Amino acid sequence: MYNIIVYRKIPEFLLKRLKQEFNVAYFEEITKDNQKEFDEQLKKVHGLLGTGMKITKEILDKAPDLRVISNFSAGYDNLNLDELTKRGIIATNISDALTDTTADLIFGLLLSTARRITELDRFVRKEKWEEEISKEYFGMDVHHKTIGIIGMGRIGRAVAKRAALGFDMKVLYTKRNPDLEAEKELGAIHCDLNKLISNADYICLTIPLTEETNYLINEKELNKMKSTAVLINGGRGQLVCEEALIKALKKGTIRAAGLDVFEKEPLLKESALLTIENVVMTPHIGSATEETRNRMVAQGVDNLLQALNGEVPKNLLNPSVLISFK
């Protein structure tokens, strides 16, 4: 029977399912108090299930029998795929379990930022609403505007669908290869990054973090945006240079930003973002509903079971590893 480590808290019914198939070492999180036990379990582990933890060479060196790492998240920037492939370790993530939930959150950030909902909520709570509001508190329309989606993957397309069919928005998008289905269904227009950020009223980031996309949006790109543009980041914090964004928001280079992700998480208490009114922030909650989180873990469990049972997992990240995986 294979030995697996679960290193994040998961629902009891899924833990029970795993225990029917494997010897399970269960850690709701890795702390200083249980680090020694975790390291001891690594010596005999065949599969890892969890999310978020950086899988370093040090961890891999302690796990000579490791065969599978199953991330129950869409992101996988905690994994070095080249290193895993070299060692013959299968890597998987989850695909569509969080698509609609995350797209809902991204579009919610867009609406809240455009119409200044959280800012004006504070305005009302502070008892400043004493007469009809003046122009200085007006927001911006969303309907019939142009949305630019950087990365037309599952989540990007779900955002585009909400924009085009729900709000009659023109959709611009970037992707390595054109998405002909999205173009036909939603009237989406494929373009390069420069055209997108120069023409879009709302710019949404839905791409994964890689070496190429790190700080994709920096001072240079921010300066190309409309002064009325709104930037929404629902991908990874490191996609945007936070220092440059803060500067742009303060100077009025762009109108506003909606952020679910940050360079440092949790957000540092000394972050200047906390002092800026024209930014809406949420604490990395793109997939944070009970139904979606359960689906994500279940898909991660399925991937782990498939891989250790000799099947090709549905959400394989490094297919070339199959040559060496036995």
Coordinates of C-alpha atoms in Angstrom, one line a residue:
M1 CA 0.0 0.0 0.0
Y2 CA 1.3 3.4 -1.0
N3 CA 2.2 6.1 1.6
I4 CA 0.9 9.6 1.1
I5 CA 1.1 12.9 2.9
V6 CA -1.8 15.3 3.0
Y7 CA -0.3 18.7 4.1
R8 CA -3.4 20.9 4.1
K9 CA -6.7 20.6 5.9
I10 CA -9.3 18.7 3.8
P11 CA -12.9 17.6 4.3
E12 CA -13.3 14.6 6.5
F13 CA -15.2 12.6 3.9
L14 CA -12.3 13.0 1.4
L15 CA -9.7 12.1 4.1
K16 CA -11.8 8.9 4.8
R17 CA -11.7 8.1 1.1
L18 CA -7.9 8.4 1.0
K19 CA -7.5 6.2 4.1
Q20 CA -9.4 3.4 2.3
E21 CA -6.7 3.4 -0.4
F22 CA -3.4 4.5 1.2
N23 CA -1.5 4.8 4.4
V24 CA -2.1 8.5 5.2
A25 CA 0.0 10.9 7.2
Y26 CA -2.3 13.9 7.7
F27 CA -1.1 17.4 8.6
E28 CA -3.7 20.3 8.5
E29 CA -0.7 22.5 8.0
I30 CA 3.1 22.3 8.4
T31 CA 4.4 24.2 11.4
K32 CA 7.5 24.3 13.5
D33 CA 5.9 21.9 15.9
N34 CA 5.3 19.2 13.3
Q35 CA 8.1 19.8 10.9
K36 CA 10.2 17.0 12.3
E37 CA 7.3 14.5 11.9
F38 CA 6.7 15.8 8.3
D39 CA 10.3 15.3 7.4
E40 CA 10.2 11.8 8.9
Q41 CA 7.2 10.9 6.8
L42 CA 8.9 12.2 3.6
K43 CA 11.4 9.4 3.9
K44 CA 8.8 6.8 2.9
V45 CA 6.2 8.9 1.0
H46 CA 4.9 8.0 -2.5
G47 CA 2.4 10.8 -3.0
L48 CA 1.9 14.4 -1.8
L49 CA -1.5 16.1 -1.7
G50 CA -2.0 19.8 -0.8
T51 CA -1.5 23.3 -2.1
G52 CA 0.6 26.4 -1.6
M53 CA 3.7 24.9 -0.1
K54 CA 6.9 25.4 -2.1
I55 CA 8.2 22.0 -3.1
T56 CA 11.9 22.7 -2.9
K57 CA 14.9 20.5 -3.8
E58 CA 15.4 20.0 -0.1
I59 CA 12.0 18.5 0.3
L60 CA 12.5 16.3 -2.8
D61 CA 15.9 15.1 -1.6
K62 CA 14.1 13.9 1.6
A63 CA 11.6 11.9 -0.4
P64 CA 13.4 9.4 -2.6
D65 CA 10.3 7.3 -3.3
L66 CA 8.0 10.2 -4.2
R67 CA 6.1 9.5 -7.4
V68 CA 3.2 12.0 -7.5
I69 CA 2.5 15.6 -6.3
S70 CA -1.2 16.5 -6.5
N71 CA -1.9 20.2 -6.1
F72 CA -5.6 20.9 -5.4
S73 CA -5.3 24.4 -6.9
A74 CA -5.2 25.7 -10.4
G75 CA -1.9 27.5 -9.8
Y76 CA 1.3 25.5 -9.7
D77 CA 4.0 28.1 -9.3
N78 CA 5.0 26.2 -6.1
L79 CA 6.3 23.4 -8.3
N80 CA 9.4 23.3 -10.4
L81 CA 8.2 21.1 -13.3
D82 CA 11.6 20.6 -14.9
E83 CA 13.0 19.4 -11.6
L84 CA 10.1 17.1 -11.0
T85 CA 10.2 15.6 -14.5
K86 CA 14.0 15.1 -14.1
R87 CA 13.3 13.0 -11.0
G88 CA 10.4 11.1 -12.6
I89 CA 7.7 12.7 -10.4
I90 CA 4.2 13.3 -11.8
A91 CA 2.7 16.7 -11.1
T92 CA -1.0 17.6 -11.3
N93 CA -3.3 20.5 -10.6
I94 CA -7.0 21.0 -10.8
S95 CA -8.7 22.4 -13.9
D96 CA -12.3 23.5 -14.0
A97 CA -13.4 23.1 -10.4
L98 CA -12.9 26.7 -9.5
T99 CA -13.5 28.4 -12.9
D100 CA -16.9 29.9 -12.4
T101 CA -16.4 30.8 -8.8
T102 CA -13.1 32.6 -9.5
A103 CA -14.7 34.4 -12.6
D104 CA -17.5 35.6 -10.3
L105 CA -15.0 37.1 -7.9
I106 CA -13.0 38.8 -10.7
F107 CA -16.1 40.3 -12.1
G108 CA -17.3 41.3 -8.7
L109 CA -14.0 43.1 -8.2
L110 CA -14.5 44.8 -11.5
L111 CA -18.0 46.0 -10.6
S112 CA -17.0 47.1 -7.1
T113 CA -14.1 49.1 -8.4
A114 CA -15.9 50.7 -11.3
R115 CA -18.9 51.8 -9.2
R116 CA -16.7 52.5 -6.1
I117 CA -18.9 50.3 -4.0
T118 CA -16.6 49.6 -1.1
E119 CA -15.3 53.1 -1.0
L120 CA -18.9 54.5 -0.8
D121 CA -19.9 51.9 1.7
R122 CA -17.2 53.4 4.0
F123 CA -18.6 56.8 3.1
V124 CA -22.1 55.9 4.3
R125 CA -20.8 54.1 7.4
K126 CA -18.8 57.1 8.4
E127 CA -22.1 59.1 8.3
K128 CA -20.8 61.4 5.6
W129 CA -23.9 61.0 3.4
E130 CA -25.7 64.2 4.2
E131 CA -27.0 65.3 0.8
E132 CA -27.1 64.0 -2.8
I133 CA -23.6 62.9 -3.8
S134 CA -21.6 65.2 -6.1
K135 CA -19.7 64.3 -9.2
E136 CA -16.5 63.6 -7.3
Y137 CA -18.1 60.4 -6.1
F138 CA -19.4 59.2 -9.4
G139 CA -18.2 55.8 -10.7
M140 CA -17.9 54.5 -14.2
D141 CA -20.1 52.5 -16.5
V142 CA -19.3 48.8 -17.1
H143 CA -21.8 48.0 -19.8
H144 CA -20.7 48.6 -23.4
K145 CA -17.1 49.3 -22.4
T146 CA -14.0 47.3 -23.5
I147 CA -12.6 44.6 -21.3
G148 CA -9.1 43.3 -21.9
I149 CA -8.4 39.8 -20.7
I150 CA -4.7 38.8 -20.3
G151 CA -4.8 35.0 -20.7
M152 CA -7.9 33.4 -22.2
G153 CA -7.8 30.1 -20.3
R154 CA -10.8 28.6 -18.6
I155 CA -11.1 31.5 -16.1
G156 CA -10.4 34.2 -18.7
R157 CA -13.1 32.8 -21.0
A158 CA -15.6 32.6 -18.1
V159 CA -14.9 36.3 -17.3
A160 CA -15.2 37.1 -21.0
K161 CA -18.6 35.3 -21.1
R162 CA -19.9 37.4 -18.2
A163 CA -18.6 40.6 -19.9
A164 CA -19.8 40.0 -23.4
L165 CA -23.2 38.3 -22.7
G166 CA -24.0 40.0 -19.5
F167 CA -22.8 43.5 -20.0
D168 CA -22.5 43.8 -23.8
M169 CA -18.8 44.6 -23.5
K170 CA -16.2 44.4 -26.3
V171 CA -13.7 41.7 -25.4
L172 CA -10.0 42.0 -26.3
Y173 CA -7.7 39.1 -25.2
T174 CA -4.1 37.9 -25.3
K175 CA -3.2 34.2 -25.8
R176 CA -0.4 32.3 -27.4
N177 CA -2.9 30.8 -29.9
P178 CA -6.2 32.4 -30.8
D179 CA -9.3 31.0 -29.1
L180 CA -11.6 30.6 -32.1
E181 CA -14.5 29.3 -30.1
A182 CA -14.4 32.5 -27.9
E183 CA -14.2 34.6 -31.0
K184 CA -17.2 33.0 -32.5
E185 CA -19.3 32.8 -29.3
L186 CA -18.3 36.1 -27.7
G187 CA -17.0 38.3 -30.5
A188 CA -13.6 38.3 -28.7
I189 CA -10.7 39.9 -30.5
H190 CA -7.2 38.4 -30.3
C191 CA -4.4 41.0 -30.0
D192 CA -1.0 41.6 -28.5
L193 CA -0.4 43.0 -25.0
N194 CA 0.4 46.5 -26.1
K195 CA -2.9 46.9 -28.0
L196 CA -4.9 45.4 -25.2
I197 CA -3.5 47.6 -22.4
S198 CA -3.7 50.7 -24.6
N199 CA -7.4 50.2 -25.5
A200 CA -9.1 48.4 -22.7
D201 CA -11.2 50.2 -20.1
Y202 CA -10.9 47.2 -17.7
I203 CA -7.8 45.0 -17.8
C204 CA -8.1 41.6 -16.1
L205 CA -5.1 39.3 -15.3
T206 CA -6.0 35.6 -15.3
I207 CA -2.7 34.0 -16.4
P208 CA -0.4 31.8 -14.3
L209 CA 2.8 33.0 -12.8
T210 CA 5.9 32.0 -14.7
E211 CA 9.4 33.4 -15.3
E212 CA 8.0 35.2 -18.4
T213 CA 4.9 36.6 -16.6
N214 CA 6.6 37.8 -13.4
Y215 CA 6.0 41.6 -13.2
L216 CA 4.3 41.5 -16.6
I217 CA 2.5 44.7 -15.5
N218 CA 5.1 47.2 -14.4
E219 CA 5.6 50.9 -14.7
K220 CA 6.1 50.8 -18.5
E221 CA 2.8 48.9 -19.1
L222 CA 0.9 51.0 -16.5
N223 CA 1.9 54.2 -18.4
K224 CA 0.4 52.8 -21.6
M225 CA -3.0 52.4 -20.0
K226 CA -5.8 54.9 -20.3
S227 CA -6.0 57.3 -17.3
T228 CA -9.5 55.9 -16.8
A229 CA -8.4 52.3 -16.9
V230 CA -9.1 49.8 -14.1
L231 CA -6.7 46.9 -13.4
I232 CA -8.1 43.7 -12.0
N233 CA -5.6 41.0 -10.8
G234 CA -7.2 37.6 -10.1
G235 CA -4.1 35.6 -11.0
R236 CA -1.0 35.9 -8.9
G237 CA 0.3 38.9 -7.0
Q238 CA 3.7 38.8 -8.7
L239 CA 2.1 39.4 -12.1
V240 CA 2.0 43.1 -11.1
C241 CA 4.9 45.2 -9.8
E242 CA 3.1 46.4 -6.6
E243 CA 5.5 49.4 -6.1
A244 CA 4.7 50.6 -9.7
L245 CA 1.0 50.1 -9.2
I246 CA 0.9 52.1 -6.0
K247 CA 2.7 54.9 -7.7
A248 CA 0.2 54.8 -10.6
L249 CA -2.8 54.8 -8.4
K250 CA -1.5 57.8 -6.3
K251 CA -0.5 59.8 -9.4
G252 CA -3.7 59.0 -11.3
T253 CA -1.9 57.2 -14.1
I254 CA -4.8 54.7 -14.0
R255 CA -8.2 55.2 -12.4
A256 CA -8.3 52.3 -9.9
A257 CA -7.4 48.6 -9.2
G258 CA -9.2 45.5 -7.9
L259 CA -6.9 43.0 -6.3
D260 CA -7.4 39.5 -4.9
V261 CA -3.7 38.6 -4.9
F262 CA -0.6 40.4 -3.7
E263 CA 3.2 40.1 -3.8
K264 CA 3.3 39.2 -0.1
E265 CA 0.4 37.3 1.4
P266 CA -1.1 38.1 3.8
L267 CA -0.8 41.7 2.8
L268 CA 1.9 43.5 4.9
K269 CA 0.5 45.8 7.5
E270 CA 2.8 48.6 6.3
S271 CA 1.6 48.3 2.7
A272 CA 0.7 51.6 1.1
L273 CA -2.2 49.9 -0.6
L274 CA -4.0 50.1 2.7
T275 CA -4.0 53.9 2.5
I276 CA -5.3 54.3 -1.0
E277 CA -9.0 54.8 -1.6
N278 CA -9.1 53.8 -5.3
V279 CA -8.3 50.2 -4.8
V280 CA -10.6 47.3 -3.8
M281 CA -8.9 44.4 -2.1
T282 CA -10.0 40.9 -1.1
P283 CA -7.8 38.3 0.8
H284 CA -7.1 35.8 -2.1
I285 CA -10.7 34.4 -2.1
G286 CA -11.1 33.6 -5.8
S287 CA -12.1 30.0 -5.0
A288 CA -13.3 30.6 -1.5
T289 CA -16.7 29.0 -1.3
E290 CA -17.3 25.7 0.5
E291 CA -18.7 24.0 -2.6
T292 CA -15.8 25.0 -4.8
R293 CA -13.1 24.1 -2.2
N294 CA -14.6 20.7 -1.8
R295 CA -14.6 20.1 -5.5
M296 CA -11.0 21.2 -5.7
V297 CA -9.8 18.8 -3.1
A298 CA -11.9 16.0 -4.6
Q299 CA -10.3 16.6 -8.0
G300 CA -6.9 16.6 -6.3
V301 CA -7.7 13.2 -4.7
D302 CA -8.8 11.8 -8.1
N303 CA -5.6 12.9 -9.7
L304 CA -3.6 11.2 -6.9
L305 CA -5.6 8.0 -7.2
Q306 CA -5.2 7.9 -10.9
A307 CA -1.5 8.4 -10.9
L308 CA -0.7 5.9 -8.2
N309 CA -3.0 3.4 -9.8
G310 CA -1.0 3.6 -13.0
E311 CA -3.4 5.7 -15.0
V312 CA -2.7 9.0 -16.7
P313 CA -4.2 11.6 -14.4
K314 CA -6.7 14.0 -16.0
N315 CA -4.8 17.1 -15.0
L316 CA -1.2 16.1 -15.8
L317 CA 1.2 19.1 -15.8
N318 CA 4.4 17.4 -17.1
P319 CA 3.4 14.7 -19.7
S320 CA 7.0 14.0 -20.6
V321 CA 7.5 12.4 -17.2
L322 CA 5.4 9.4 -18.4
I323 CA 8.5 8.2 -20.3
S324 CA 10.3 7.6 -17.0
F325 CA 7.3 6.9 -14.7
K326 CA 6.7 3.3 -14.1

